[in-house]
Short mmCIF file of C-alpha atoms in Angstrom, two decimals:
data_model
loop_
_atom_site.label_atom_id
_atom_site.label_comp_id
_atom_site.label_asym_id
_atom_site.label_seq_id
_atom_site.Cartn_x
_atom_site.Cartn_y
_atom_site.Cartn_z
CA UNK A 1 1.28 10.04 -12.89
CA UNK A 2 4.80 8.72 -13.47
CA UNK A 3 5.92 12.08 -14.88
CA UNK A 4 4.51 13.89 -11.84
CA UNK A 5 6.33 11.52 -9.51
CA UNK A 6 9.61 11.97 -11.42
CA UNK A 7 9.31 15.76 -11.27
CA UNK A 8 8.47 15.66 -7.56
CA UNK A 9 11.39 13.33 -6.87
CA UNK A 10 13.78 15.62 -8.78
CA UNK A 11 12.51 18.74 -6.98
CA UNK A 12 12.49 17.08 -3.56
CA UNK A 13 15.97 15.65 -4.25
CA UNK A 14 17.38 19.13 -4.90
CA UNK A 15 16.04 20.38 -1.57
CA UNK A 16 17.34 17.39 0.34
CA UNK A 17 20.76 17.37 -1.36
CA UNK A 18 21.84 20.53 0.46
CA UNK A 19 21.22 19.10 3.94
CA UNK A 20 23.37 17.00 6.25
CA UNK A 21 22.64 13.23 6.22
CA UNK A 22 21.06 13.11 9.70
CA UNK A 23 18.53 15.79 8.81
CA UNK A 24 17.81 14.16 5.43
CA UNK A 25 17.13 10.82 7.16
CA UNK A 26 14.81 12.54 9.64
CA UNK A 27 12.90 14.19 6.80
CA UNK A 28 12.60 10.97 4.79
CA UNK A 29 11.42 9.11 7.91
CA UNK A 30 8.72 11.73 8.48
CA UNK A 31 7.66 11.51 4.82
CA UNK A 32 7.57 7.71 5.11
CA UNK A 33 5.32 7.86 8.16
CA UNK A 34 2.91 10.23 6.45
CA UNK A 35 2.84 8.15 3.26
CA UNK A 36 2.28 4.93 5.23
CA UNK A 37 -0.60 6.55 7.12
CA UNK A 38 -2.17 7.83 3.88
CA UNK A 39 -1.86 4.44 2.17
CA UNK A 40 -3.38 2.60 5.15
CA UNK A 41 -6.34 4.99 5.16
CA UNK A 42 -6.88 4.22 1.48
CA UNK A 43 -6.63 0.47 2.11
CA UNK A 44 -9.22 0.77 4.89
CA UNK A 45 -11.54 2.68 2.55
CA UNK A 46 -10.98 0.14 -0.30
CA UNK A 47 -9.72 2.90 -2.61
CA UNK A 48 -6.84 2.92 -5.13
CA UNK A 49 -4.17 5.65 -4.88
CA UNK A 50 -5.75 7.22 -7.96
CA UNK A 51 -9.08 7.55 -6.11
CA UNK A 52 -11.01 4.71 -7.81
CA UNK A 53 -12.71 1.96 -5.86
CA UNK A 54 -11.13 -1.49 -5.53
CA UNK A 55 -12.61 -4.28 -7.62
CA UNK A 56 -15.29 -5.86 -5.40
CA UNK A 57 -14.79 -9.22 -3.74
CA UNK A 58 -16.11 -12.28 -5.48
CA UNK A 59 -19.17 -13.70 -3.74
CA UNK A 60 -18.36 -16.75 -1.61
CA UNK A 61 -20.62 -19.73 -1.18
CA UNK A 62 -21.04 -22.06 1.78
CA UNK A 63 -20.96 -25.86 1.58
CA UNK A 64 -24.58 -25.97 0.43
CA UNK A 65 -23.92 -23.55 -2.44
CA UNK A 66 -25.69 -20.55 -0.92
CA UNK A 67 -24.09 -17.12 -0.82
CA UNK A 68 -22.40 -16.40 2.47
CA UNK A 69 -23.64 -13.44 4.48
CA UNK A 70 -21.21 -10.56 4.85
CA UNK A 71 -18.87 -11.90 2.19
CA UNK A 72 -18.66 -8.57 0.37
CA UNK A 73 -17.40 -6.33 3.18
CA UNK A 74 -14.15 -4.49 3.69
CA UNK A 75 -10.96 -6.16 2.53
CA UNK A 76 -7.43 -6.41 3.93
CA UNK A 77 -8.31 -6.18 7.61
CA UNK A 78 -4.86 -7.39 8.62
CA UNK A 79 -2.96 -5.14 6.25
CA UNK A 80 -4.63 -2.00 7.61
CA UNK A 81 -2.57 -2.15 10.82
CA UNK A 82 0.50 0.04 11.25
CA UNK A 83 2.44 -2.86 12.76
CA UNK A 84 2.26 -4.76 9.45
CA UNK A 85 4.30 -2.13 7.58
CA UNK A 86 7.95 -1.16 8.08
CA UNK A 87 9.53 2.14 7.09
CA UNK A 88 13.15 1.99 5.93
CA UNK A 89 14.44 5.54 5.81
CA UNK A 90 17.86 6.49 4.50
CA UNK A 91 19.34 9.89 3.71
CA UNK A 92 18.63 9.31 0.01
CA UNK A 93 15.13 7.77 0.13
CA UNK A 94 12.38 5.95 1.98
CA UNK A 95 10.78 2.55 1.47
CA UNK A 96 7.52 1.20 2.90
CA UNK A 97 7.40 -2.60 2.98
CA UNK A 98 5.46 -5.38 4.75
CA UNK A 99 6.95 -6.73 7.98
CA UNK A 100 5.93 -10.38 7.65
CA UNK A 101 6.10 -12.82 4.76
CA UNK A 102 2.34 -13.38 5.00
CA UNK A 103 1.59 -9.68 4.64
CA UNK A 104 4.06 -9.51 1.77
CA UNK A 105 2.43 -12.43 -0.03
CA UNK A 106 -1.14 -11.18 0.46
CA UNK A 107 -0.18 -7.66 -0.54
CA UNK A 108 1.74 -8.65 -3.66
CA UNK A 109 -0.98 -11.06 -4.87
CA UNK A 110 -3.55 -8.29 -4.67
CA UNK A 111 -1.27 -5.47 -5.84
CA UNK A 112 -0.34 -7.29 -9.05
CA UNK A 113 -3.46 -9.45 -9.61
CA UNK A 114 -1.70 -12.82 -9.51
CA UNK A 115 -3.04 -16.37 -9.75
CA UNK A 116 -2.36 -18.45 -6.62
CA UNK A 117 -3.33 -21.77 -5.06
CA UNK A 118 -6.07 -21.23 -2.47
CA UNK A 119 -6.70 -24.85 -1.41
CA UNK A 120 -7.31 -28.38 -2.55
CA UNK A 121 -10.47 -30.06 -3.73
CA UNK A 122 -11.84 -33.33 -2.36
CA UNK A 123 -9.98 -35.21 -5.07
CA UNK A 124 -6.66 -33.59 -4.04
CA UNK A 125 -6.29 -31.26 -7.03
CA UNK A 126 -5.18 -27.71 -6.44
CA UNK A 127 -7.79 -24.96 -6.47
CA UNK A 128 -6.38 -21.84 -8.07
CA UNK A 129 -7.85 -18.36 -8.07
CA UNK A 130 -6.97 -15.26 -10.03
CA UNK A 131 -7.25 -12.12 -7.94
CA UNK A 132 -8.27 -8.77 -9.34
CA UNK A 133 -5.55 -6.15 -9.40
CA UNK A 134 -5.99 -3.84 -6.43
CA UNK A 135 -3.27 -1.24 -5.96
CA UNK A 136 -2.65 -1.19 -2.23
CA UNK A 137 0.42 1.02 -2.18
CA UNK A 138 0.95 3.95 -4.45
CA UNK A 139 1.48 7.64 -4.74
CA UNK A 140 -1.70 9.71 -5.08
CA UNK A 141 -2.43 13.39 -5.54
CA UNK A 142 -2.80 13.94 -1.78
CA UNK A 143 0.65 12.43 -1.26
CA UNK A 144 2.20 15.22 -3.32
CA UNK A 145 0.78 17.67 -0.79
CA UNK A 146 2.33 15.61 2.04
CA UNK A 147 5.73 15.70 0.34
CA UNK A 148 5.44 19.46 -0.18
CA UNK A 149 4.47 19.88 3.48
CA UNK A 150 7.54 17.92 4.64
CA UNK A 151 9.78 19.86 2.23
CA UNK A 152 8.40 23.15 3.55
CA UNK A 153 9.07 22.10 7.13
CA UNK A 154 12.64 21.14 6.17
CA UNK A 155 13.25 24.53 4.58
CA UNK A 156 11.86 26.36 7.64
CA UNK A 157 14.02 24.36 10.03
CA UNK A 158 13.15 22.64 13.29
#
């Protein structure tokens, strides 16, 4: 996967290098929009960029110790919104990043499978949870086709 991305970046970079900066920025912005849309569709479907399913949610219990109803549904409802993600396009690249600190924290905890404090017990001690690694953002096989589509449109002209 990393080799494919490096080859695509090198090839795409050669195409973009021969263009004026304004047109390069426009192309990278279009690529960023398409990549953001593809990643948000994957997040909504609970699928990794490689095509595998996310690790399922842990079952949650109510105060009586019974399993909560509906506790194993779709994840990341807030992160599936376009408004939560910013596209920073420059003539030499594009970056997709969360807009708010909350979205950044939630996304990074899940992306990297970190251990965080989720609350406090009745005795005041911290309750910590280790989250499963769920790759929210990434570059999948379909994204290569998007990059090729944008490159083709750049070569054809506006």
